[in-house]
Short mmCIF file of C-alpha atoms and ligand atoms in Angstrom, two decimals:
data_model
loop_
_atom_site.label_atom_id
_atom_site.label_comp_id
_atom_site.label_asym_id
_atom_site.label_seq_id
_atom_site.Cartn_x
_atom_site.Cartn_y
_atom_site.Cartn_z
CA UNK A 2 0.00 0.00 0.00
CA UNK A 3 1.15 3.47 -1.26
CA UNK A 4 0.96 6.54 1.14
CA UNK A 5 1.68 10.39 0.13
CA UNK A 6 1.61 13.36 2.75
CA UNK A 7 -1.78 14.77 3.49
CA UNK A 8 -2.34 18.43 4.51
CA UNK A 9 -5.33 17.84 6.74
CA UNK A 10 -7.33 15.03 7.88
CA UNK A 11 -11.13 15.98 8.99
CA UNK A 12 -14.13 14.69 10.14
CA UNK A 13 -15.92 11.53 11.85
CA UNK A 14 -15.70 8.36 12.43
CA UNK A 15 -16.74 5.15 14.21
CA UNK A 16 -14.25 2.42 15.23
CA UNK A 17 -15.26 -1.03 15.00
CA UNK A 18 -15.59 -2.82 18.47
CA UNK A 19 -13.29 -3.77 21.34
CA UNK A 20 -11.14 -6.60 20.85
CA UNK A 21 -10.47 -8.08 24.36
CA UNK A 22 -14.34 -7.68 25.09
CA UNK A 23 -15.53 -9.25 21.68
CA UNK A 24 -13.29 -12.28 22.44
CA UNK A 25 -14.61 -12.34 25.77
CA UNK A 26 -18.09 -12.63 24.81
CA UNK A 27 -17.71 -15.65 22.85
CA UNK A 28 -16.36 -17.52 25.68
CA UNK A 29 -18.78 -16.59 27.98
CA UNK A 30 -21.27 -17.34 25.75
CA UNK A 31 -20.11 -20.46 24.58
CA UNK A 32 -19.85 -21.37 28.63
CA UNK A 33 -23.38 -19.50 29.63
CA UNK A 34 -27.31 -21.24 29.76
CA UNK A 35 -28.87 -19.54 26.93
CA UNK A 36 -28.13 -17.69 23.91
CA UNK A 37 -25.74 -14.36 24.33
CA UNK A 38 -26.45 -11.60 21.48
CA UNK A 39 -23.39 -9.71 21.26
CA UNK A 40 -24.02 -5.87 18.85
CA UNK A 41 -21.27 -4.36 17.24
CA UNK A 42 -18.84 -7.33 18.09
CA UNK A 43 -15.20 -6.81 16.19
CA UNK A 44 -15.16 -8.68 12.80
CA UNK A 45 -11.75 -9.21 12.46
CA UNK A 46 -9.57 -11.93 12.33
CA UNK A 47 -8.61 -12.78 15.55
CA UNK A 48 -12.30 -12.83 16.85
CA UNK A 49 -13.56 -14.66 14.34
CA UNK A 50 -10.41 -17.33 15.06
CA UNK A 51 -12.11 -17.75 18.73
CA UNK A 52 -15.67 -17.80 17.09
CA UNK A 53 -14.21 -20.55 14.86
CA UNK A 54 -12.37 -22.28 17.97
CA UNK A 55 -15.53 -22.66 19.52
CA UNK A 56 -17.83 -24.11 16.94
CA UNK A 57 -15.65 -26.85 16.76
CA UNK A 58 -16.56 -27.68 20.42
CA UNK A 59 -20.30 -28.07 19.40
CA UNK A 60 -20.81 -24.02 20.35
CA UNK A 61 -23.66 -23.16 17.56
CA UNK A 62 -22.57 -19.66 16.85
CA UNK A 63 -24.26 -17.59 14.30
CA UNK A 64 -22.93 -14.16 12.91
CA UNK A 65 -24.98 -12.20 10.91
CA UNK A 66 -22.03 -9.16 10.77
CA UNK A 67 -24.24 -7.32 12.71
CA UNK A 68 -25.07 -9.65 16.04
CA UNK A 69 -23.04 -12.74 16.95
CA UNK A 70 -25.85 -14.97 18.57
CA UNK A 71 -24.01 -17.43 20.78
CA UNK A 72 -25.76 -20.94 22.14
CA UNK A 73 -24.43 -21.50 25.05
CA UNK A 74 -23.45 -24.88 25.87
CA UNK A 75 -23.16 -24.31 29.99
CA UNK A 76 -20.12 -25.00 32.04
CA UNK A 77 -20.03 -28.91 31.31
CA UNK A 78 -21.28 -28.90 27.82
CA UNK A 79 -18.30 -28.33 25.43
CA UNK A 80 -17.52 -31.22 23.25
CA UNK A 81 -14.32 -32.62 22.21
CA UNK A 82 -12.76 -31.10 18.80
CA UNK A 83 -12.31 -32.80 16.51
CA UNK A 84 -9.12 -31.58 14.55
CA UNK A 85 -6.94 -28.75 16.09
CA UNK A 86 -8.42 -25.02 17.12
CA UNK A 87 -6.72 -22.70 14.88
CA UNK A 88 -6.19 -19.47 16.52
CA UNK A 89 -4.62 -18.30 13.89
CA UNK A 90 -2.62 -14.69 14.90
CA UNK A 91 -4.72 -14.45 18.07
CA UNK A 92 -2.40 -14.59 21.34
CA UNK A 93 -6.20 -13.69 23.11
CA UNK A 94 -7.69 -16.79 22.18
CA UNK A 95 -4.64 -18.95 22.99
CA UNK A 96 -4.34 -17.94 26.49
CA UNK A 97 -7.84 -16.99 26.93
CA UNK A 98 -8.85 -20.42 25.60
CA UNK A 99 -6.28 -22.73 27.03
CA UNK A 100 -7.96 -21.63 30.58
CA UNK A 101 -11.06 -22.87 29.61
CA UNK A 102 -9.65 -26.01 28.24
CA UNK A 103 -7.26 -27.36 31.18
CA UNK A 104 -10.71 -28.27 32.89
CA UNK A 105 -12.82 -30.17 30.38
CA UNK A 106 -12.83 -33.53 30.46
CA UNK A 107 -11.18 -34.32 26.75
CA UNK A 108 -7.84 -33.59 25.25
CA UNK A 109 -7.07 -30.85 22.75
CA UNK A 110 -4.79 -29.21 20.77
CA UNK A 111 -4.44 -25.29 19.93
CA UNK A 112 -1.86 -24.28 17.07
CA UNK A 113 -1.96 -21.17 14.83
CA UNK A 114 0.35 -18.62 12.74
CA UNK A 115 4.63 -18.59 12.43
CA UNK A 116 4.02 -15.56 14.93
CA UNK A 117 1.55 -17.11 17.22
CA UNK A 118 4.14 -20.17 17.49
CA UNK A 119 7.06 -17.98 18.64
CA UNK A 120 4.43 -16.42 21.76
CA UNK A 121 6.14 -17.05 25.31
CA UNK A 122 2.86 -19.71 26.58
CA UNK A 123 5.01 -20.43 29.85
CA UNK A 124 3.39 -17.34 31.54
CA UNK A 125 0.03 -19.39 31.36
CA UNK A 126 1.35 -22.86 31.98
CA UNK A 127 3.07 -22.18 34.45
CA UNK A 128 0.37 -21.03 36.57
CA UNK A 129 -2.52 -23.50 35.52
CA UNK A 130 -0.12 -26.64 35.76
CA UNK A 131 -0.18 -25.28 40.08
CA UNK A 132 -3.79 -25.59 39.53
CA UNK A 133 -3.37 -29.23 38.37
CA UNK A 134 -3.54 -28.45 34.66
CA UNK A 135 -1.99 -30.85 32.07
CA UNK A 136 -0.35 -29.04 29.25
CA UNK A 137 2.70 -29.65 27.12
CA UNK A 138 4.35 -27.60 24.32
CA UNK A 139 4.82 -29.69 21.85
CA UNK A 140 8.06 -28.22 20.01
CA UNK A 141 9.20 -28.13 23.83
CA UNK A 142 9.60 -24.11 23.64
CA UNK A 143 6.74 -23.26 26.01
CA UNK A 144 5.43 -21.69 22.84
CA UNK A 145 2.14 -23.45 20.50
CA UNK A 146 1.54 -25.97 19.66
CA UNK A 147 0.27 -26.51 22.78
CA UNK A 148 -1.50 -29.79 23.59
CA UNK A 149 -4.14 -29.82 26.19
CA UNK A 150 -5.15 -32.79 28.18
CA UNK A 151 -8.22 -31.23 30.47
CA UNK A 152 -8.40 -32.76 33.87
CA UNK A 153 -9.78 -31.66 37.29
CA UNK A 154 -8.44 -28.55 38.96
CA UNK A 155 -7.99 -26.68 41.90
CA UNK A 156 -7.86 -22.82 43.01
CA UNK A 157 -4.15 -21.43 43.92
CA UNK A 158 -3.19 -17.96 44.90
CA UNK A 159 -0.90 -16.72 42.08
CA UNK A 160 1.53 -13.79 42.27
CA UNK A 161 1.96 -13.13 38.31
CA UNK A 162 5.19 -11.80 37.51
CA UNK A 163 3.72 -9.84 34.42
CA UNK A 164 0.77 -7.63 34.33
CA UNK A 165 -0.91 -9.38 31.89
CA UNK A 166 -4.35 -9.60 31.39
CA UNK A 167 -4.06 -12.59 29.21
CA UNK A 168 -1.94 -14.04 32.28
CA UNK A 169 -4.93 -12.95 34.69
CA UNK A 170 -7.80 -14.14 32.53
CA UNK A 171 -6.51 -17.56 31.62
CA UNK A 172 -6.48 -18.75 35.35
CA UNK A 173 -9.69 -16.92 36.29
CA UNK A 174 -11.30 -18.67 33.48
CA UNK A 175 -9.69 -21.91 34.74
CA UNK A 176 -11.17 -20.40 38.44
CA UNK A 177 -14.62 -21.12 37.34
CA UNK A 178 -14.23 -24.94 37.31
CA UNK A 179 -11.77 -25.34 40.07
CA UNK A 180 -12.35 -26.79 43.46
CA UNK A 181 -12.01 -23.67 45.79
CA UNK A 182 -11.17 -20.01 45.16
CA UNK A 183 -9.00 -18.64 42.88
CA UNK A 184 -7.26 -15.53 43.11
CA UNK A 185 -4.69 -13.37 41.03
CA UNK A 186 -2.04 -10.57 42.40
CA UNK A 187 -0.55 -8.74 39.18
CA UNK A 188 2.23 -5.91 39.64
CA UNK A 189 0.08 -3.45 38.01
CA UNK A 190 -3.16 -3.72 37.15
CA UNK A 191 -4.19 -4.81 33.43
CA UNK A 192 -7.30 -4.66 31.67
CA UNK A 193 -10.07 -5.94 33.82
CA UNK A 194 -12.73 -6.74 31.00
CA UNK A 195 -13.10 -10.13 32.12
CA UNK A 196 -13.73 -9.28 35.77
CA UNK A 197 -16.68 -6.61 34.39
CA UNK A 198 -18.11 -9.89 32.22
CA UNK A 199 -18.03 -11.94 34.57
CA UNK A 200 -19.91 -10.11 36.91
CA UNK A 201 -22.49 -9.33 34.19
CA UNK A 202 -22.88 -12.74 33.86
CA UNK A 203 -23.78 -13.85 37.47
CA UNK A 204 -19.92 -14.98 38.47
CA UNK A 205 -19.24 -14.52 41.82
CA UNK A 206 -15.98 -12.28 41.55
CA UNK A 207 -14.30 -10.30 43.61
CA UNK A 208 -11.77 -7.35 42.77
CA UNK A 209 -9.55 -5.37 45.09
CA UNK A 210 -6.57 -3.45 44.12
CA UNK A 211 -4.50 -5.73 41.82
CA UNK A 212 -6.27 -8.98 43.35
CA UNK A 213 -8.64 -10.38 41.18
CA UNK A 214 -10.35 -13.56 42.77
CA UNK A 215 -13.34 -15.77 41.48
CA UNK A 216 -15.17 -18.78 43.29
CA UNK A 217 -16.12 -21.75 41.68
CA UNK A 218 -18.99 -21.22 39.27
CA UNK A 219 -22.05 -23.25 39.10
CA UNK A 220 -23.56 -21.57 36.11
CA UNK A 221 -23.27 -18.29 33.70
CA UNK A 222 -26.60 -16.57 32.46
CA UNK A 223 -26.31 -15.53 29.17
CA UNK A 224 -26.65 -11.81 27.95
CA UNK A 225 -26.91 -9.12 25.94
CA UNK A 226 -23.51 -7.34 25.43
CA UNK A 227 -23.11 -4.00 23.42
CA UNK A 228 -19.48 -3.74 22.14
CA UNK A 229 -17.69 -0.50 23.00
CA UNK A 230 -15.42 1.03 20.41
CA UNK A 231 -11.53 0.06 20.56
CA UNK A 232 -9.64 2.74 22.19
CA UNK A 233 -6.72 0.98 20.98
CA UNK A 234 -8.13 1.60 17.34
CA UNK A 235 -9.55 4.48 18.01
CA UNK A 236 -5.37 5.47 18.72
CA UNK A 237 -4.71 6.00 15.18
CA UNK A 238 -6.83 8.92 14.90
CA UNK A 239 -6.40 10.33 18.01
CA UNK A 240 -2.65 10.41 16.98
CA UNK A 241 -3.53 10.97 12.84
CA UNK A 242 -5.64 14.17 14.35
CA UNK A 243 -2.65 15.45 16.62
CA UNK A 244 0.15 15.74 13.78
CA UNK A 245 -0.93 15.84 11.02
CA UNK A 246 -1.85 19.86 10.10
CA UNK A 247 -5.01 21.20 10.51
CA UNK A 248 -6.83 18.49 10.98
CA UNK A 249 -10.06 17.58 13.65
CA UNK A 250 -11.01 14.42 14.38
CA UNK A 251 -14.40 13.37 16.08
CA UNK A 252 -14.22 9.38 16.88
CA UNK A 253 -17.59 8.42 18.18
CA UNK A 254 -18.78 5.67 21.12
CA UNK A 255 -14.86 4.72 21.78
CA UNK A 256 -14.47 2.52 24.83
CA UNK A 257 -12.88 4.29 27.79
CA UNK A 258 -12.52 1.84 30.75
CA UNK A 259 -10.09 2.88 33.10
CA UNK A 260 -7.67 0.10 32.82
CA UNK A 261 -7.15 1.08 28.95
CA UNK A 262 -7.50 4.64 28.32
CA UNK A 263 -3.66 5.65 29.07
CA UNK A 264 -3.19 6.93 25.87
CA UNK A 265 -5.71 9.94 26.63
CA UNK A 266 -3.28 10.40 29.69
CA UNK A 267 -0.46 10.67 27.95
CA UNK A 268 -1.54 12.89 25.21
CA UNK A 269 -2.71 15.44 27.19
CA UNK A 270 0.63 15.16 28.78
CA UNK A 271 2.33 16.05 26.05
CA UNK A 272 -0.24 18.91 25.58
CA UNK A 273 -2.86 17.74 23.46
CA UNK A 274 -6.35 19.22 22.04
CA UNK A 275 -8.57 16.78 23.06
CA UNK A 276 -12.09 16.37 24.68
CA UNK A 277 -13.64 13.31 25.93
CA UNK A 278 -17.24 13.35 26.45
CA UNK A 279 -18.78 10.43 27.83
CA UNK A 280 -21.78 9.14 26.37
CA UNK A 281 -22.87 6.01 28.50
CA UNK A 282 -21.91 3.10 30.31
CA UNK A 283 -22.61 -0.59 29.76
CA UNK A 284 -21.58 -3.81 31.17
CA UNK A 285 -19.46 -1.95 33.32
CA UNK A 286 -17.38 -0.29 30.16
CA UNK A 287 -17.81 3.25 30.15
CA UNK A 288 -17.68 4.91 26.26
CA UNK A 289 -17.19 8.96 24.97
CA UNK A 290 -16.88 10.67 22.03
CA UNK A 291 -13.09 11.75 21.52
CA UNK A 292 -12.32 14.75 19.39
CA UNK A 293 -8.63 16.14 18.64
CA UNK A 294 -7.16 18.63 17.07
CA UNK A 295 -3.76 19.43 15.40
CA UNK A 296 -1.42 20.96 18.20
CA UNK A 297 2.03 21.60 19.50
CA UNK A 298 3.30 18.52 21.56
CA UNK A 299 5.84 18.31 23.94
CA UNK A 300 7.53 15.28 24.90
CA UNK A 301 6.87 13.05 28.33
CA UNK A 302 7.94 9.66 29.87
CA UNK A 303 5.68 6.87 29.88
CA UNK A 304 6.67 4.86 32.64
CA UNK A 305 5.48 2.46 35.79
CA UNK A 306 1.26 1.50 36.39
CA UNK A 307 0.41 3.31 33.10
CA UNK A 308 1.97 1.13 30.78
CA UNK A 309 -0.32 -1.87 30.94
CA UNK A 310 -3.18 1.06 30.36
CA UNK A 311 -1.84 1.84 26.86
CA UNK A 312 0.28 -0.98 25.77
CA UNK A 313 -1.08 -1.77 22.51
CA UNK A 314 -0.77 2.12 21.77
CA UNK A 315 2.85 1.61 22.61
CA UNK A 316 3.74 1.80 18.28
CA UNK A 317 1.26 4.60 17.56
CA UNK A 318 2.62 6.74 20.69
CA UNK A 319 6.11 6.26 19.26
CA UNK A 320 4.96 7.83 16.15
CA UNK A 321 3.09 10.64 18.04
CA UNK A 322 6.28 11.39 20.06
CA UNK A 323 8.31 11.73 16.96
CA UNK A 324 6.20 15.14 16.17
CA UNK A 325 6.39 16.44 19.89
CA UNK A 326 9.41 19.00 20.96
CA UNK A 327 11.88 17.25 23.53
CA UNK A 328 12.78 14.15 24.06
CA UNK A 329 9.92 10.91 25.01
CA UNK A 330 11.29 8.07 27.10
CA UNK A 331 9.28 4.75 27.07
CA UNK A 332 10.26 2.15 30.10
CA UNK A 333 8.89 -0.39 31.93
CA UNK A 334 7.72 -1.61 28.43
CA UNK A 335 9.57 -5.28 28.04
CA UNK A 336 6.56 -6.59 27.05
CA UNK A 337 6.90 -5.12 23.62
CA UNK A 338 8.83 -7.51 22.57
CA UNK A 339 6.53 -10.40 23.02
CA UNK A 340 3.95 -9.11 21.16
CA UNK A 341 2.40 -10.00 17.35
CA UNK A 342 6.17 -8.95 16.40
CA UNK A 343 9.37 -7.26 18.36
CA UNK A 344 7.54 -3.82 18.57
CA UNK A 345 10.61 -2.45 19.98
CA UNK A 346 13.07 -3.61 17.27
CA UNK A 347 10.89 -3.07 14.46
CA UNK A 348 9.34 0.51 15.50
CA UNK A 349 13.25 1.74 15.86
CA UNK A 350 14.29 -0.02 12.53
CA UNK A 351 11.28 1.46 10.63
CA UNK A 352 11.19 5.00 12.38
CA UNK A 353 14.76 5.32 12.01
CA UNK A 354 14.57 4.46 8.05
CA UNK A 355 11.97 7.26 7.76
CA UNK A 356 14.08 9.85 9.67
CA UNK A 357 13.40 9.76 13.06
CA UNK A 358 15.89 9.84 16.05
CA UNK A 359 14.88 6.79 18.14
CA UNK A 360 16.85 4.25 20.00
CA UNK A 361 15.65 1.22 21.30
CA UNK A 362 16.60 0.43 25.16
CA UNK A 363 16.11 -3.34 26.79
CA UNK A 364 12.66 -2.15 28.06
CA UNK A 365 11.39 0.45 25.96
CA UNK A 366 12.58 3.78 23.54
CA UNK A 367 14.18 7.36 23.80
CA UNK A 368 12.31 9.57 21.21
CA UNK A 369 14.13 12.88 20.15
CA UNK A 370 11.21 14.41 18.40
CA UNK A 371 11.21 17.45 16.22
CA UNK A 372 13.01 15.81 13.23
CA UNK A 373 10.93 15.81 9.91
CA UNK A 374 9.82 12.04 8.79
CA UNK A 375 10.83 11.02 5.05
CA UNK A 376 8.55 8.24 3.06
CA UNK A 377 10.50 5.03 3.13
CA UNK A 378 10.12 1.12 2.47
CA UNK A 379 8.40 -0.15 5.88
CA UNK A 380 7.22 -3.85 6.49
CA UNK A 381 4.64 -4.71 8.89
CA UNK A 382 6.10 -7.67 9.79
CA UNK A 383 2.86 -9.18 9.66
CA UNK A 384 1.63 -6.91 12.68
CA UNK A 385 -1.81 -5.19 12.37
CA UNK A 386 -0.70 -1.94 14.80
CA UNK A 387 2.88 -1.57 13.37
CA UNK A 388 1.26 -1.67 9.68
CA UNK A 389 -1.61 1.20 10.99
CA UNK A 390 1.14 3.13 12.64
CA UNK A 391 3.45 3.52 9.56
CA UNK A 392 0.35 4.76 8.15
CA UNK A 393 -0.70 7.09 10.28
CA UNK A 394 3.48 8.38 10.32
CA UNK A 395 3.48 8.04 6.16
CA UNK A 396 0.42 10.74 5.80
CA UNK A 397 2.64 12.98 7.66
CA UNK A 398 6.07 11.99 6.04
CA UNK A 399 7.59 13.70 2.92
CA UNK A 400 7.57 11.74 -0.49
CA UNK A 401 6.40 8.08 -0.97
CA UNK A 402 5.81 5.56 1.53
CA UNK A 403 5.49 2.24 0.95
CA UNK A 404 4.15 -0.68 3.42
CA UNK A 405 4.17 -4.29 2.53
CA UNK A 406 2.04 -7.34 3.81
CA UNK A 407 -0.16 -3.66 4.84
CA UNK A 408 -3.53 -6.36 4.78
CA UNK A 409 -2.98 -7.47 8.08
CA UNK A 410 -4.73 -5.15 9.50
CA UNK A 411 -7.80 -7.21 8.92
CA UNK A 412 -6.86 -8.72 12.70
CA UNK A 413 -8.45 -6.06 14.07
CA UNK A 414 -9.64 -3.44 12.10
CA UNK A 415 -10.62 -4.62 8.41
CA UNK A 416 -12.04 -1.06 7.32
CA UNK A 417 -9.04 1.11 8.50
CA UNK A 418 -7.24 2.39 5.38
CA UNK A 419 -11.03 2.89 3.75
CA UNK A 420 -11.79 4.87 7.32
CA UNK A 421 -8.69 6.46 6.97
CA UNK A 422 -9.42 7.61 3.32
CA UNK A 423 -12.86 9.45 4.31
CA UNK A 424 -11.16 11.28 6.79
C1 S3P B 505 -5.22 -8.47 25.78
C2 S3P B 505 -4.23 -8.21 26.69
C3 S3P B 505 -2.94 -7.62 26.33
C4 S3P B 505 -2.98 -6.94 24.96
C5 S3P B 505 -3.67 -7.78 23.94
C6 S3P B 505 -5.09 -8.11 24.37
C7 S3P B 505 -6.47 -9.10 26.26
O1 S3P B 505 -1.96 -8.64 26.27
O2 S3P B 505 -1.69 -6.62 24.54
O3 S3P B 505 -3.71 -7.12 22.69
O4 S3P B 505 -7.47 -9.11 25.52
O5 S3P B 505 -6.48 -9.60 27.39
P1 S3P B 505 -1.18 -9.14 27.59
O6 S3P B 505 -2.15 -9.69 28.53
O7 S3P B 505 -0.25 -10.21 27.08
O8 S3P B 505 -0.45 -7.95 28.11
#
């Protein structure tokens, strides 16, 4: 895909829904009595790898683009699959799913893409094999394939090393069929999506502080979930808005939980035009209408508790701190590099090719911003949010840029270059 400086970007828009809570939905579903309707549920890849992961465990699921209408098959009613579950890119459904699957009473096996097979899956077995779980990597790397043999388990205390929602969620999924409580301490505290779903759906959870802790579950009632926006599409724009010149931006209905919405922090930081008007609250997830404008940044350090709150901005904030005066220092951040690619190595190598001064440190990167951006060769490396962040960086780049393998942003937002293009 070709890109070519652009001297204003203007208008409205509405990003598709939230990935983590999408995901989430089908698995509750698939696990509630009843059918779940989830509205404006994210049609991209990775959500439709963990609709497709559950069909083949009997789950009826039917997705009409505009509702996904889930059967549920309660706690105990999954069924053995039949040939592997193909997450495909989705490190969500892996970990998410492999929760969920140390307790049933069949043996199964999850595999997916080159990048899903190089994802550290240690963090998660570690934790469920102290709750009895049986799972073995199959390659021997801790990574996928990862072969499941469900068996009976019981509720631990665990101290995660990482905060990691995916980390979190796994073993409170694996919490609901456990003998006993479960409970989770994380060093800061991640995206708590699947504590507000489970409560919505009659699980008896408790949260307090970073300590997230469920009891055994005798059933989930299904229900009606409305999607939120994804603040961590929605990032794009807020950014695209920011630097690029006279430009406003109005993104509408964007998810604003608490536990995600760092990037709004961090803008205004640096100085940012931006309003956030909340316009309800559902589930739990609160949602606003964001608008920006094009303004005179300054740079910041990202740092500590807020990093789990904007970590999948981490690429698109790099970008944003390239066009803000000083000097933006990213730490605390190691969990970059784990992620659909090295986001560290591959945001300096890019950024650097298109002008920038950046340099990549062991947890995170020093921006020196103020330098003008030049067009340049850039490959996603088959990650959606490096692909929409060399966008976002090309519009406001002199001469020709040019991203290949740019279609993988169908992961988790399939419309954004035609989005991009109305604006
Ligand atoms: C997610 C949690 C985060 C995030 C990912 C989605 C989730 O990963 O980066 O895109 O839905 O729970 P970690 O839990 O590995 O930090």
């Amino acid at each position: 895909m070709k890109f070519k400086r652009r001297a204003s970007l203007r208008g409205e828009i509405t990003v598709p829904g939230d990935k983590s809570i999408s995901h989430r939905s089908i698995m509750l579903g698939a696990l509630a009595d009843g059918t779940t309707e989830v509205s404006n549920f994210l049609q991209g890849a990775d959500c439709r790898s963990s609709i497709s992961c559950f069909q083949k465990m009997g789950v009826t699921i039917e997705n009409t683009g505009d509702i996904v209408r889930i059967q549920g098959k309660g706690l105990r009613g999954l069924q053995a699959p039949c040939e592997t579950l193909d997450v495909g890119n989705s490190g969500t459904t892996t970990r998410l799913m492999a929760g969920i699957l140390a307790a049933q009473p069949f043996t199964s096996t999850i595999n997916g893409d080159a990048s899903i097979q190089k994802r550290p899956m240690g963090r998660i077995m570690e934790p469920l094999s102290l709750m009895g779980a049986d799972i073995t990597s199959l390659n021997g790397n801790d990574c996928a394939p990862l072969c499941i043999q469900g068996t009976s388990l019981h509720g631990i205390h665990y101290d995660s090393p990482v905060a990691s929602a995916q980390v979190k969620s796994a073993i409170l999924l694996a919490g609901l069929f456990a003998e006993g409580e479960t409970s989770v301490t994380e060093p800061y505290l991640s995206r708590n999506h699947t504590e507000l779903m489970f409560e919505a759906f009659g699980v008896s959870i408790r949260r307090e502080g970073t300590t997230a802790t469920v009891q055994p579950a005798a059933r989930l009632d299904a229900q009606k979930i409305i999607v939120p926006g994804d603040i961590s599409s929605a990032a794009y724009f807020i950014v695209a808005g920011l630097i690029t010149p006279n430009s406003c931006i109005t993104i509408r209905n964007v998810g604003i939980n608490p536990t995600r919405d760092g990037i709004l922090e961090v803008c205004r930081a640096m100085g940012a035009d931006i309003t956030v008007e909340q316009t309800n609250v559902r589930t739990g997830e609160p949602s606003a209408d964001i608008t920006v404008r094009t303004s005179i940044l300054h740079g910041t350090t990202i740092e500590g508790a807020i990093i789990p709150k904007l970590i999948d901005e981490l690429p698109i904030l790099a970008v944003l701190a390239c066009f803000a005066d000083g000097t933006t220092v990213i730490r605390d951040a190691q969990e970059l590099k784990v992620k659909e690619s090295n986001r560290i190595d591959i945001m300096v190598r890019y950024l650097s090719a298109m002008g920038a001064d950046i340099e990549g440190t062991e947890d995170g990167m020093i921006i020196r911003g103020g330098r003008p951006l030049h067009g340049a060769s850039i490959d996603s490396s088959l990650d959606h949010r490096i692909a929409m962040s060399f966008a976002i960086a090309a519009l406001n780049a002199e001469g020709d840029t040019e991203i290949t393998g740019a279609e993988v942003v169908n992961i988790s937002y399939p419309e954004f270059y035609q989005d991009l293009e109305r604006l």
